[in-house]
Every structure is written in C-alpha cells, then in structure tokens.
Coordinates of C-alpha atoms in Angstrom, one line a residue:
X1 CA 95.1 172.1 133.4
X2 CA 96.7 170.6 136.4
X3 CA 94.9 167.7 136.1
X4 CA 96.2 167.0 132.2
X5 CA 99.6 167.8 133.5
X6 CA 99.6 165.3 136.2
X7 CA 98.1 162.8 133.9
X8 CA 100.8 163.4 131.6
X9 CA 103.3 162.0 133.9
X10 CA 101.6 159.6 135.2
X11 CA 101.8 158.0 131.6
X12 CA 105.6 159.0 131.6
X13 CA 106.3 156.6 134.3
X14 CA 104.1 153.6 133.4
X15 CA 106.0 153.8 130.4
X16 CA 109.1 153.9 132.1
X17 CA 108.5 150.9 133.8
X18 CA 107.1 148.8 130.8
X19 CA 110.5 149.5 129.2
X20 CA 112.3 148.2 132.5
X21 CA 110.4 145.2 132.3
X22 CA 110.4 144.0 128.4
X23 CA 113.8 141.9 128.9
X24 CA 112.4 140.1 131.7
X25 CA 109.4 138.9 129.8
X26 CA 111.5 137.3 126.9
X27 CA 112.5 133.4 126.5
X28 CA 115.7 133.4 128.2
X29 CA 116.5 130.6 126.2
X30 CA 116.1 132.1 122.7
X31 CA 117.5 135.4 124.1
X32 CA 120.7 133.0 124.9
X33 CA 120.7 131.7 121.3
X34 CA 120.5 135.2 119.6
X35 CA 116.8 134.7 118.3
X36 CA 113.8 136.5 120.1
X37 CA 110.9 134.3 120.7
X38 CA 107.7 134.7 119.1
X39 CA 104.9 136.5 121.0
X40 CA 102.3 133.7 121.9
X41 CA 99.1 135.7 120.5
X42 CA 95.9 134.2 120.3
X43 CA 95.9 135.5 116.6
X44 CA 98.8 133.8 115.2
X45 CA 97.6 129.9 114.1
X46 CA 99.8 127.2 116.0
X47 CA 101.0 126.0 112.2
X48 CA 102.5 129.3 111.3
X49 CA 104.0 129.7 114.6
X50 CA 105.9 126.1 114.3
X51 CA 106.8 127.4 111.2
X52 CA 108.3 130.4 112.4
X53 CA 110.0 129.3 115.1
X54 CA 111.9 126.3 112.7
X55 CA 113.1 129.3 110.0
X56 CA 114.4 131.1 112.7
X57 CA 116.1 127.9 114.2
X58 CA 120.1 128.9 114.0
X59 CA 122.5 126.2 111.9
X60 CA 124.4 123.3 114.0
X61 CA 127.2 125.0 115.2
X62 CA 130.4 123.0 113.8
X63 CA 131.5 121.2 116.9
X64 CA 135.3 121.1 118.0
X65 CA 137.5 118.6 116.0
X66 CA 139.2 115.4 117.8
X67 CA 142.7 115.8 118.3
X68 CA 143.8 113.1 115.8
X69 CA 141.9 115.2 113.2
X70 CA 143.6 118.6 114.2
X71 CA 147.1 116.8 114.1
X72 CA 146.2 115.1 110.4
X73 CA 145.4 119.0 109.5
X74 CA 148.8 119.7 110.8
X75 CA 150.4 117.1 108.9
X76 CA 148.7 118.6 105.5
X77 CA 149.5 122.0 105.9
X78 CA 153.0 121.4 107.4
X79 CA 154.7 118.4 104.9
X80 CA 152.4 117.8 102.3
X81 CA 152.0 121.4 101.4
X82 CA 155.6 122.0 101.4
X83 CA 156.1 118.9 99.2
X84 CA 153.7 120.3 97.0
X85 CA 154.9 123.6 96.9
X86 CA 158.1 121.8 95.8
X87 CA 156.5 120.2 93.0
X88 CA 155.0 123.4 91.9
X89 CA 158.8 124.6 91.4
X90 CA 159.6 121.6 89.4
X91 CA 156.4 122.0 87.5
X92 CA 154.6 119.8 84.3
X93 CA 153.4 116.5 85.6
X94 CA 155.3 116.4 89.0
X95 CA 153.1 119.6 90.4
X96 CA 149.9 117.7 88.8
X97 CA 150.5 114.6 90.4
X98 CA 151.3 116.6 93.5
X99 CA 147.7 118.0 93.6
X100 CA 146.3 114.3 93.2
X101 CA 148.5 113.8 96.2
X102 CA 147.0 116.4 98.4
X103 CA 143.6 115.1 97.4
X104 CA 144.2 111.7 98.5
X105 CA 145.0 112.9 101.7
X106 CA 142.0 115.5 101.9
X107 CA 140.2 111.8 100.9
X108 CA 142.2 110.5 104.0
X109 CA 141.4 112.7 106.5
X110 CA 137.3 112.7 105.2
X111 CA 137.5 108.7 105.8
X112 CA 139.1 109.6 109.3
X113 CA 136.5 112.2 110.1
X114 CA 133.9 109.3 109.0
X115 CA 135.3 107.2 111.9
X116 CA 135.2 109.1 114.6
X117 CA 131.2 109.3 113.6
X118 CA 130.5 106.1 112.8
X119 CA 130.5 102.2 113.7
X120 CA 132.6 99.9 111.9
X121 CA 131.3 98.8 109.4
X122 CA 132.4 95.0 108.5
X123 CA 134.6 95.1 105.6
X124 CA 133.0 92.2 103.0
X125 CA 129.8 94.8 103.0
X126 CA 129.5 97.2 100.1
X127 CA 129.0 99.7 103.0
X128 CA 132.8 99.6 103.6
X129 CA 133.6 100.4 100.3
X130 CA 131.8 103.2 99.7
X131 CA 133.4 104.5 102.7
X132 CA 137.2 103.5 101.4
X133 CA 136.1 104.8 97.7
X134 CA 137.0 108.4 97.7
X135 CA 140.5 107.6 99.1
X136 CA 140.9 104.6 96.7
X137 CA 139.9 106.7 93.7
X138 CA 142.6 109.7 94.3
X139 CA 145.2 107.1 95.0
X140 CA 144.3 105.3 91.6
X141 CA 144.6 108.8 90.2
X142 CA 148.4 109.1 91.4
X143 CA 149.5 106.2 89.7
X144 CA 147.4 107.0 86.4
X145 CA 149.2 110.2 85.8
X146 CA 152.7 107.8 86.5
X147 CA 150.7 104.6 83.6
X148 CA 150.3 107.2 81.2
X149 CA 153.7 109.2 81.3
X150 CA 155.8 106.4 80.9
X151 CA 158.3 108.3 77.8
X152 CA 158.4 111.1 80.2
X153 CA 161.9 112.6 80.9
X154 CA 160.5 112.8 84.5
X155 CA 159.3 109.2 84.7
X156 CA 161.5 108.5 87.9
X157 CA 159.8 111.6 89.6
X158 CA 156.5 109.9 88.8
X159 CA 157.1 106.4 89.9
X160 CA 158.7 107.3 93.3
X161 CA 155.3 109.5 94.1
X162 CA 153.3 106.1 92.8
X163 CA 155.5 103.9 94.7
X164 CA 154.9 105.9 97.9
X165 CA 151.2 106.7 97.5
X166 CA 150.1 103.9 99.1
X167 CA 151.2 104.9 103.3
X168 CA 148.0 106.0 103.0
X169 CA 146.3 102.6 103.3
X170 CA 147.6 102.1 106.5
X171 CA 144.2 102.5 107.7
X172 CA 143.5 98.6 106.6
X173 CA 146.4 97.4 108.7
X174 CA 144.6 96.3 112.3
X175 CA 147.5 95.3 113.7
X176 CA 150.7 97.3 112.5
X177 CA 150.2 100.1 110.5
X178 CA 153.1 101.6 110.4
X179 CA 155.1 98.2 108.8
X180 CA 152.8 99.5 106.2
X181 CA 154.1 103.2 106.0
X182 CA 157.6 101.7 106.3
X183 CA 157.3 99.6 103.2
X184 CA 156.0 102.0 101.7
X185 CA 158.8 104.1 101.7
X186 CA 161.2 101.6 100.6
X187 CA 159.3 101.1 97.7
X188 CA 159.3 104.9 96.9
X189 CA 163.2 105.4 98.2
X190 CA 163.9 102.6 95.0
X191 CA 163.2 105.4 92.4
X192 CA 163.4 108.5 94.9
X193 CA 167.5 107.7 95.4
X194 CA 168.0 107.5 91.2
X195 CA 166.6 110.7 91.4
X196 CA 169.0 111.9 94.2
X197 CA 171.7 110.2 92.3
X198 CA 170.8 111.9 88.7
X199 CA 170.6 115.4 90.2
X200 CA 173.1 115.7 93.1
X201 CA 175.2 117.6 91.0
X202 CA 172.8 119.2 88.1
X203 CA 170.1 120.6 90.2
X204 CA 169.4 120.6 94.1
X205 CA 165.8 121.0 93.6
X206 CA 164.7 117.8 92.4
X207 CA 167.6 116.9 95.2
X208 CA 165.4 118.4 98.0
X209 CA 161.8 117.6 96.3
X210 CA 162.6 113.9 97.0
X211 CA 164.2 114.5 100.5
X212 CA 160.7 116.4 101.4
X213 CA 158.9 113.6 99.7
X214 CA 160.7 111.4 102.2
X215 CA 159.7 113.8 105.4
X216 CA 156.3 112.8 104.8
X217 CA 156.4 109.2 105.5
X218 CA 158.8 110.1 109.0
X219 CA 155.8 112.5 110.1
X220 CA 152.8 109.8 108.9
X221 CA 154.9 107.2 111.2
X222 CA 155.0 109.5 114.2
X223 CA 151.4 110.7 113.8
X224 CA 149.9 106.8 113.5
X225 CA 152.0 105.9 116.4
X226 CA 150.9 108.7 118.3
X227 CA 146.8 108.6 117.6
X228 CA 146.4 104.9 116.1
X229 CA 149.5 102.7 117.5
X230 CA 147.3 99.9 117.7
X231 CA 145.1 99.9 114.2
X232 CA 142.4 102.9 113.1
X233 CA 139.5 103.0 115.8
X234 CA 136.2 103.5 115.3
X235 CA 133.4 105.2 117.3
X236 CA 131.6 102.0 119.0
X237 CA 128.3 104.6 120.2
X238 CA 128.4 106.4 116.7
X239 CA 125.8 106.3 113.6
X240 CA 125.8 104.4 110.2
X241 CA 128.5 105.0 108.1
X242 CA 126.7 106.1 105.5
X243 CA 124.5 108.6 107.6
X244 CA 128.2 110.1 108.7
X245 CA 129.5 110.5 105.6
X246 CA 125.6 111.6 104.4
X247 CA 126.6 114.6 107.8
X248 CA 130.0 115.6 106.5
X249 CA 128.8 116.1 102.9
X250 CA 125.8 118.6 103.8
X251 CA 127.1 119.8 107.4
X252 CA 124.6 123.3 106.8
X253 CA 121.4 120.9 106.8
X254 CA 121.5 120.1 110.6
X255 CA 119.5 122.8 112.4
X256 CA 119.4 122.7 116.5
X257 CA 116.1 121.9 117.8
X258 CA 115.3 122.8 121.5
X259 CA 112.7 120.4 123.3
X260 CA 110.0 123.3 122.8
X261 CA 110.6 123.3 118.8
X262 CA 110.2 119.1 119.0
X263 CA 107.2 119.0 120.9
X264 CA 105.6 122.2 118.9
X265 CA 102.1 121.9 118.1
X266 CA 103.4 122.3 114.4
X267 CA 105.2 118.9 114.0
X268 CA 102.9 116.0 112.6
X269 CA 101.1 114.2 114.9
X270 CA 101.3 110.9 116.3
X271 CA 100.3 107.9 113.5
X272 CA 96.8 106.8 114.9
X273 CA 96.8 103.0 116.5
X274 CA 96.0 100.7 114.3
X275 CA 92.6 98.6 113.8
X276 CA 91.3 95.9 115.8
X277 CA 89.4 93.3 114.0
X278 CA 88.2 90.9 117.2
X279 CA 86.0 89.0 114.6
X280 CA 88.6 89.0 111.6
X281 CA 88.8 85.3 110.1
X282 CA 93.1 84.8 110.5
X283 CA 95.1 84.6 107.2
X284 CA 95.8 81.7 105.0
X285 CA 98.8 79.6 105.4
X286 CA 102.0 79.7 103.5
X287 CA 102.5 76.9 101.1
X288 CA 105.5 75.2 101.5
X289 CA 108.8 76.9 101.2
X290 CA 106.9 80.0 101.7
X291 CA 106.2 79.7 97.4
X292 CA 102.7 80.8 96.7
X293 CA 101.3 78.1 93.8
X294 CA 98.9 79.6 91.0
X295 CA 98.4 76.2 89.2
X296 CA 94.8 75.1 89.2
X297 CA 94.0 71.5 89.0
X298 CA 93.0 72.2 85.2
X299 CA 96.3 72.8 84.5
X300 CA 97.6 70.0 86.2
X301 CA 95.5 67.6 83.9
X302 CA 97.0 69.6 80.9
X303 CA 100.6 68.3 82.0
X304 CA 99.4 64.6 81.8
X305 CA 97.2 65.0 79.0
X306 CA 100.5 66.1 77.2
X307 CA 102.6 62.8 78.9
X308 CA 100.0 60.3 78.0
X309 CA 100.4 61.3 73.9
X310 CA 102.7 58.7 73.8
X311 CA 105.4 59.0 71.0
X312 CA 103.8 62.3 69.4
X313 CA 105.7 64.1 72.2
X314 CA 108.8 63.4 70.2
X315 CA 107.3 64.5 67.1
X316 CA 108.7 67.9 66.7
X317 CA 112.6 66.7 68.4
X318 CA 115.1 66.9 65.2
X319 CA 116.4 63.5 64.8
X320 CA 120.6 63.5 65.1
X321 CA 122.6 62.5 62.2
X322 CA 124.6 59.1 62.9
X323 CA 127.8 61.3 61.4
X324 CA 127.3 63.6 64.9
X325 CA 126.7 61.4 67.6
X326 CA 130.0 60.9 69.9
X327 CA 128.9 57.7 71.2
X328 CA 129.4 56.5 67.1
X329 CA 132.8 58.5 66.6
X330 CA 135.1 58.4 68.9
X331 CA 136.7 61.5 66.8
X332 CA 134.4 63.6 68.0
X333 CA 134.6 63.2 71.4
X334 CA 138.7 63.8 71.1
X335 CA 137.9 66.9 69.8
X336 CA 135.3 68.3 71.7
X337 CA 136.0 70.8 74.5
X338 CA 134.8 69.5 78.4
X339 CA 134.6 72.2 80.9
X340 CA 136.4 71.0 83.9
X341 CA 134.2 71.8 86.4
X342 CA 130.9 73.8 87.2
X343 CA 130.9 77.5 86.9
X344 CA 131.3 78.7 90.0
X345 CA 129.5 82.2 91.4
X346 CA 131.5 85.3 91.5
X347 CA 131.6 85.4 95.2
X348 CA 133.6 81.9 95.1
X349 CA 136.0 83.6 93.0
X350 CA 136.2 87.1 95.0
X351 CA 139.2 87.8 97.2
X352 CA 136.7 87.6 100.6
X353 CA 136.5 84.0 100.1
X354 CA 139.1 81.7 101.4
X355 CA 137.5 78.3 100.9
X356 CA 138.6 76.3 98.4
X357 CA 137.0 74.8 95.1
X358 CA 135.9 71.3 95.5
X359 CA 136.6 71.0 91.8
X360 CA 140.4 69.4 90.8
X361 CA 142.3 71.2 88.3
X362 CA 143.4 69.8 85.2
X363 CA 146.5 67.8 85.4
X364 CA 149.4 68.6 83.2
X365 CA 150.0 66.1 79.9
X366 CA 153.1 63.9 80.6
X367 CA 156.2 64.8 78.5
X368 CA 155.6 61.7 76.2
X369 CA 152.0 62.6 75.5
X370 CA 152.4 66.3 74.3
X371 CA 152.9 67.5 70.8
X372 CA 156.7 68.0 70.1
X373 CA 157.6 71.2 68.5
X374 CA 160.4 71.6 65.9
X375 CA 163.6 73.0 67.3
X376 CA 163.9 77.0 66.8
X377 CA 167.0 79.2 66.9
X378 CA 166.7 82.2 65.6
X379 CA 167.5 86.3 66.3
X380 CA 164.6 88.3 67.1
X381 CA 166.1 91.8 67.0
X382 CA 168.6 91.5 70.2
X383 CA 167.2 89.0 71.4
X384 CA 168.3 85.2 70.2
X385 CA 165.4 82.3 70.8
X386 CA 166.7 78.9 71.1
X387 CA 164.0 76.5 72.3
X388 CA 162.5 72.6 71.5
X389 CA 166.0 70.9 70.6
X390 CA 166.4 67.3 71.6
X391 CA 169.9 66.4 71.6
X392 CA 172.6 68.1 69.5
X393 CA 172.0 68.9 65.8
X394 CA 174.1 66.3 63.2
X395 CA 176.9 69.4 63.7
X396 CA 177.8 69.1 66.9
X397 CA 177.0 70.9 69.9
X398 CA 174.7 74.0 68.7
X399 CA 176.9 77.3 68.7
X400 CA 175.4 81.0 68.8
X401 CA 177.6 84.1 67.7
X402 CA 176.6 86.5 70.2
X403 CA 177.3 90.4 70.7
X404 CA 177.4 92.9 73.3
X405 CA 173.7 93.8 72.9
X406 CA 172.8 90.4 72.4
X407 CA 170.7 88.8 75.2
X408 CA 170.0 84.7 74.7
X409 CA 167.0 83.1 75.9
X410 CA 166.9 78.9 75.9
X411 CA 163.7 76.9 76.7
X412 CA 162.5 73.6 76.5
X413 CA 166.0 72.0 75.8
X414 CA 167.0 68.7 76.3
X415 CA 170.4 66.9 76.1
X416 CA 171.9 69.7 74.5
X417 CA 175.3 71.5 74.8
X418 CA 175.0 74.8 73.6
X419 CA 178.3 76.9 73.2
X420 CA 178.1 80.8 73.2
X421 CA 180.7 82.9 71.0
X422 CA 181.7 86.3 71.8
X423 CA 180.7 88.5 75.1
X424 CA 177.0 88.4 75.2
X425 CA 174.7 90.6 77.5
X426 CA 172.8 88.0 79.5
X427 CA 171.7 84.6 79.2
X428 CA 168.1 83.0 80.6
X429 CA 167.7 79.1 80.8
X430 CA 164.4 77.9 81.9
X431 CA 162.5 74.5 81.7
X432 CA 165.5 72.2 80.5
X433 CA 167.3 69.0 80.9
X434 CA 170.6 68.5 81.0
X435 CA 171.7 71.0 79.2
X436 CA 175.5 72.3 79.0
X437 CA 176.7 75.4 78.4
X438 CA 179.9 77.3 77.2
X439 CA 180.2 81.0 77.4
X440 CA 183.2 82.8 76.7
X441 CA 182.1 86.4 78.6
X442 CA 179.2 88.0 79.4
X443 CA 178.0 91.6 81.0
X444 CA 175.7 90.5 83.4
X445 CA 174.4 87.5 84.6
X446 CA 173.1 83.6 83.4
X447 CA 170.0 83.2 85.6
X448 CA 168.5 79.5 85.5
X449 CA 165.3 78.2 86.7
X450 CA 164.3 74.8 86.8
X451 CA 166.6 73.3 85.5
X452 CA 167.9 70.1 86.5
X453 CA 171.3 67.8 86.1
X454 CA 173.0 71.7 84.5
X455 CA 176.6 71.7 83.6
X456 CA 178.2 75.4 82.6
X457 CA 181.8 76.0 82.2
X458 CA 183.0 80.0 81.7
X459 CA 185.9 80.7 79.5
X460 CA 186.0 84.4 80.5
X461 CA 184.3 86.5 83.2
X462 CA 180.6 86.1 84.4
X463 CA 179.5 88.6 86.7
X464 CA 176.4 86.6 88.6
X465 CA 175.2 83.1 88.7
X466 CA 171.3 83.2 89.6
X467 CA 170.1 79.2 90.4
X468 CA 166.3 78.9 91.5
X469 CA 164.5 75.3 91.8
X470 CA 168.0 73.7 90.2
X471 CA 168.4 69.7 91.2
X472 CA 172.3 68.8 90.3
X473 CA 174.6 71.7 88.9
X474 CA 177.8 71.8 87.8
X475 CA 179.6 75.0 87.5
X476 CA 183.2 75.8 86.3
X477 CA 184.8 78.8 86.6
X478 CA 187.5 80.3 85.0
X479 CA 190.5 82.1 86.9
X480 CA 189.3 85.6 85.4
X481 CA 185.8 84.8 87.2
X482 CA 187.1 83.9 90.8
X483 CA 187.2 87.5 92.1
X484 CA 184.3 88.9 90.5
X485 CA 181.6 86.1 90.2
X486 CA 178.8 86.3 92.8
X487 CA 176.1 83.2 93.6
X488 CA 172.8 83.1 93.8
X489 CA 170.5 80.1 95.3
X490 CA 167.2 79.8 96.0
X491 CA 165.5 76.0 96.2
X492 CA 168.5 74.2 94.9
X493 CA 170.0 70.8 95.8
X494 CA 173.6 69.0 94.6
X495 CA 175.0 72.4 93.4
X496 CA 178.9 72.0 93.3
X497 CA 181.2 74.9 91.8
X498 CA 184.6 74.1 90.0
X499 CA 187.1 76.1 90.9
X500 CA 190.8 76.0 89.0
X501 CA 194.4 75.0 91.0
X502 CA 197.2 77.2 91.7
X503 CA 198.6 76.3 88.6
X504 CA 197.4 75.7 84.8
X505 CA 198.5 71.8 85.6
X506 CA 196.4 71.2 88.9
X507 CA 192.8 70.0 88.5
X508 CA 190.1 71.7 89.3
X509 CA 188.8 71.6 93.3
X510 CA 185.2 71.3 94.0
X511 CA 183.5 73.2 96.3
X512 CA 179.3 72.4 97.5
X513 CA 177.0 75.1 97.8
X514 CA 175.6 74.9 101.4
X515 CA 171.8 73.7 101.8
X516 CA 171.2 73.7 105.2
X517 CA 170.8 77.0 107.6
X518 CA 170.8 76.6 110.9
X519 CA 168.7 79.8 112.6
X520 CA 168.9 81.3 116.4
X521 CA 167.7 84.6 118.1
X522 CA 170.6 86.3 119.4
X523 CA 169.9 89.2 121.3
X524 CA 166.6 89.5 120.0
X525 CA 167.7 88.8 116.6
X526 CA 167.7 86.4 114.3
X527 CA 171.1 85.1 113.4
X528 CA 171.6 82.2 110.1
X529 CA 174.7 80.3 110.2
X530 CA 175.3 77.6 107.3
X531 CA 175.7 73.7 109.0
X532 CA 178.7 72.3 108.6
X533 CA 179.4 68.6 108.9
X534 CA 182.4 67.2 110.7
X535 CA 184.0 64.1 109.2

C-alpha cells in the first residue's frame, strides 16, 4: 500500500513538470504570431503538413498609410463630405452629382495609393491609362449628369460642379499643379457667383453650398503644396502598376509567409536542368528577314508557266469602255474625287505625336475661281441672314428694319453699305470687304472679324465695338455714344475712331487706336504701356 501511494505521487510530479515545460517546447515564432505550430510527427506526411501550416498562415496585416494618403482622407471626410452633405440639403440632381463627386475623389485617392506602390509608368503606354481610368470615368460622370440636365431649373448648380471637377487632374501637371487647381476654380467661380448672385437674398443655402464648394479647391491647394509642391511622385523601388492596383483591389489575398513556410518540404520543387544534347546537329538558319519560305521550286515554275502564256493572261481582264477612260474625257477627271494624301495610321493622328505630316494641305480656291452664290437677305426667326451681295442692290444701299430681339448676321459681303433701322440687339460681320454700315442703336455690341477697309457710323448709342484681325477701320461715333462705347482690338492695324466737335458745326477729330505695347517687369511684374511717338 505504501508503495502504490508513493508511486502515486511520483506520477503527480512528473506531471507537474511536463506542464511547466510545454511553453518552452513551442515555435516561439508562431507562438508570437498567435498560431501554435504543428507537432513534427513522423505520422503526419510532409504534404499535409505544408498544407497545414499555409491555412493556418494569418492575412497580411494592412500596413500603416503614408502621410499624404492620411491627409487626402482628411481632406474627404473634412470638405468634400461637408459639401456633400450640403448638396444632400439642396437635394434632386445637385446631391446626385455630389455623390459622383465623392467618387472621383475616392478614384483619386486609389490612383494616389497606386503611386506610392508603383513605378511610373511612361504615359504613351496603355499601362498609364488603365491606371488614370477609374478617375477619368467618375469625372466624365460629373459632367454627364450637367450634358443631360441642361432645361434644369438648377443648371447653374450643375455647371459650376462640372466646371470645377477637373482640380482633380492636377496629378498630370509635373511642374505646377496647383496653376491647375487655380484655374480650375475660376472656371467653376464663373457659374458658382450667378448662383451667389441669384440666391443672396432668396435662400442662404444654395448661398453657402457654393461658398463650401469653393473651400475645397483652398484645402486641395494647401494639401498639393504641402505633399506634392513639385508634381505627383512615384515610388522609384516599387512594383508594376498594374500588380499595385492588382494589391489594392484583393488586399485579403496576401498571406505572410515565414522563411520556414517558403522552404517547406510542401512547395513544388525546383524545375529539373534541362538536357544536354553534346551530339545534337545545331538548328537551321533563319531565312532572310527572319520570314520562313514554304514555296517549293514546283511552285515557283507554276508562276512562270503562268507569265510565259503570253496574251491569255489578259483574257479574263474586262476591257474599259472609251466613254470611262479619263485620259479620253477630260470631264471625268474634273469630277472625280483625289484624296490628298496617303492615309495615315492612327498613331500619326493621336495627340502623343507631335511630328508633323509630310503631306501639304489643300490650298484654298482664289476668290475669282469659286462658285458665286446669289445674294440672301432674309429673317430666320430673330435672327436676319444677309450674306453673298456684291455691291449695292439697283435700290441703293441695302436697308434692314430691325427690332429689339432682332440680332443681324452679315457674311461674305463686298462693296456694300448696309443701313440698319430701328434699335437692334447685336450685329456680327465676318469675312467682308469694304463694307459700311449705319446703325441707328443697338443693345449690345457689333463684333467684326476679318474684315478689312470697314467704315461704321452710329446714329444713336452702341454699347461695345469688338475688332479682331481688322486691316483699315473707320469708326464714327455719335455724341450719345462717347460716354458709354467701349473698344475692343485684337490683331488690328489702321483703326482710327471719329469722334464729333464741341459743337454740331465743328468736324469730326480723329483719334488712332494704339498698335504698339511696349512691356517691362516692374517689381516683378509685368507692366504694358502703349508707345507713343513724339513729333
């Protein structure tokens, strides 16, 4: 009895001390990892164990983000979400067009996250694109939901968001990007200040939607400046493109694998060396230009066989009728159509290539040789079309009674005075010659564009003179006009405006429209005076 009683605690303390000892016999570097290691028994098969061991592998831990990432973040979550939270209050097509807005950025950041991973990838290659698609695609999504709502009540809402989209393609400027970001909001602050304007006093809402709107582009600028002030950087040691974007998209497919799990006896082996033929006869050449030939000689004598026939190879070509040959009518060849130069491959045409075609263009018919139209004046709806006249009609000088909602476009004139009754809305000359022209009033403006050796004379008021690629002008203005007219030049020579005397008996005094700017940096700035010409 003693005996089995002192056996019993001998057993007692063995197993005490197997207890103490089982976490010392453990991997310590599994145990660190959360995951026991498998007993190495000599009844488990090496296979299986592999197998086991890369189940029981943990998932790739996500790995800190850079700090330009967590700032983007902050920039979503701080203006963009108020913006859209704005939206939402406005509601209808503004709050949809503010989710494609938070996407484009969510496409932004992705495309940032992608370059922190990756090489640069040069940017004629597909590769490039795919990785600019997703961000390309939302923004084309923005200004879809603007294309299609044009009759909207809140079209002004939609085109300052369209307008404005595009900050986020500061990531293609290399040098500046945040000139882009700046233009960008100019653009949008075009339509974003109607909307300001319209609802200042109706409803502070839309008021603050577009001041929020504005917020973003101030806290895009300080966050490029901060993390990119030189151009978007990319990770020089990184992987392909393609493989980060491959990472981002399935981030739960990465597993970590310990040296022990990569040299397990459960991985496939090693390809065996290949062959070595000592004796092997060594292979045939190329033929030239690397083009392997299938032709026998049998063949070859069918070719000439077929040449020596003489006339019979002809036999089966349809004879041409004398009436169709061109060489026989000289009719035909006026009328046929001659391509002007070989079709050239769609990468000479694509905007990466910035060579230029060998082939001229086709030169303009002179005046002389082109087909003369008959004159036209006629009203289409509010809109009156005078265009093709020559010289005056047998009446006179051609006259147009002209409304308030009338607008008057003239084209292709030559020689002609044209006189302009009643207060009209606007007037457009383009492609004339000497031309002269007599309006009593109008609402806006007479804009003119090549047009030399003009003459106009205002009876009334005219609000703005626009003059682009005008040689030799002649304008007279009327004493309503001389306080309110405003002009415009841009590429014009020999403009002189008319001004009236003091009195109704003094002649008019000619004044020249300056042409040269003289141009100095003052201060760092660049300062344009006009040249003026002593004597």
């Amino acid at each position: 009895m003693n005996n089995l009683t002192t056996l019993i605690k001998r057993l007692e303390a063995a197993t005490s001390r197997l207890e103490d000892m089982v976490p010392t016999i453990q991997d310590p570097s599994a145990a660190s990892n959360g995951v026991a290691s498998l007993p190495e028994s000599g009844l488990t098969a090496p296979g299986a164990e592999a197998r086991g061991r890369l189940a029981s592998s943990p998932k790739l831990a996500p790995a800190p983000l850079p700090p330009a990432i967590d700032a983007f973040d902050a920039l979503i979550n701080g203006d963009v979400k108020t913006f859209v939270n704005m939206s939402e209050e406005i509601g209808g097509l503004v709050a949809e067009q503010s989710a494609a807005v938070l996407r484009a950025f969510a496409a932004e950041r992705k495309f940032l996250i992608v370059t922190t991973k990756a090489k640069k990838p040069d940017i004629q290659t597909p590769v490039y694109m795919e990785v600019l698609k997703d961000l390309q695609s939302t923004m084309g999504v923005v200004n879809d939901i603007r294309e299609a709502n044009r009759a909207s009540p809140l079209f002004k809402h939609l085109s300052t968001v369209s307008e404005g989209i595009g900050m986020l393609s500061w990531v293609a400027n290399e040098t500046k990007p945040t000139d882009t970001i700046t233009e960008m909001l100019t653009m949008a602050q075009y339509f974003g200040n109607e909307v300001i304007q319209t609802y200042k006093e109706k409803d502070q809402t839309h008021v603050q939607w577009a001041r929020t709107f504005y917020r973003i582009f101030n806290s895009l600028v300080d966050y490029v400046k901060q993390h990119y002030p030189s151009g978007l950087t990319w990770n020089p040691n990184g992987v392909d493109p393609l493989q980060a974007i491959e990472e981002i998209n399935n981030p739960d497919q990465s597993v970590v694998r310990s040296p022990a799990t990569q040299s397990s006896a459960g991985d496939p082996p090693p390809p065996p060396p290949l062959p070595k033929f000592d004796n092997a006869p060594p292979p045939p050449p190329m033929p030239p230009n690397g083009v392997p030939t299938s032709r026998s000689p049998a063949d070859m004598g069918a070719v000439f066989d077929e040449i020596s026939r003489g006339e019979a190879v002809t036999s089966k070509l349809r004879k041409v009728d004398p009436s169709s040959q061109t060489h026989k009518n000289p009719s035909l060849r006026a009328g046929s159509s001659v391509p002007s130069g070989p079709v050239r491959s769609d990468s000479q045409n694509s905007l990466s290539s910035h060579g230029k075609s060998t082939v001229p263009g086709k030169k303009p018919k002179p005046e002389s040789m082109r087909t003369k139209k008959p004159p036209k004046k006629e009203l289409e709806g509010n809109k009156w079309l005078i265009e093709n006249y020559n010289g005056n009609p047998p009446e006179g000088m051609l006259e147009v009674n002209a409304s308030i909602t009338h607008s008057i476009l003239i084209s292709r004139c030559m020689k002609t005075t044209i006189r302009v009754i009643g207060k009209a809305n606007a007037i457009s000359l383009d492609n004339c010659t000497q031309v002269s022209l007599v309006i009593d009033s109008l609402v806006s403006s007479v804009d003119v564009i090549k047009a030399p050796k003009f003459e106009m004379q205002v009876l009334g008021t005219l609000p703005t003179i626009m003059l682009d690629q005008v040689d030799g002008a002649a304008i007279y203005l009327s004493r309503e006009s001389l306080e309110v007219t405003e002009v415009f030049t841009s590429k014009c020579t020999g403009v002189n405006v008319n001004l009236p005397g003091r009195t109704e008996e003094d002649d008019y005094v000619e004044r020249a429209l300056p042409e040269q700017i003289k141009s100095v940096v003052r201060d760092g700035v660049l300062v344009s005076d006009i040249v003026e010409h002593a004597g």
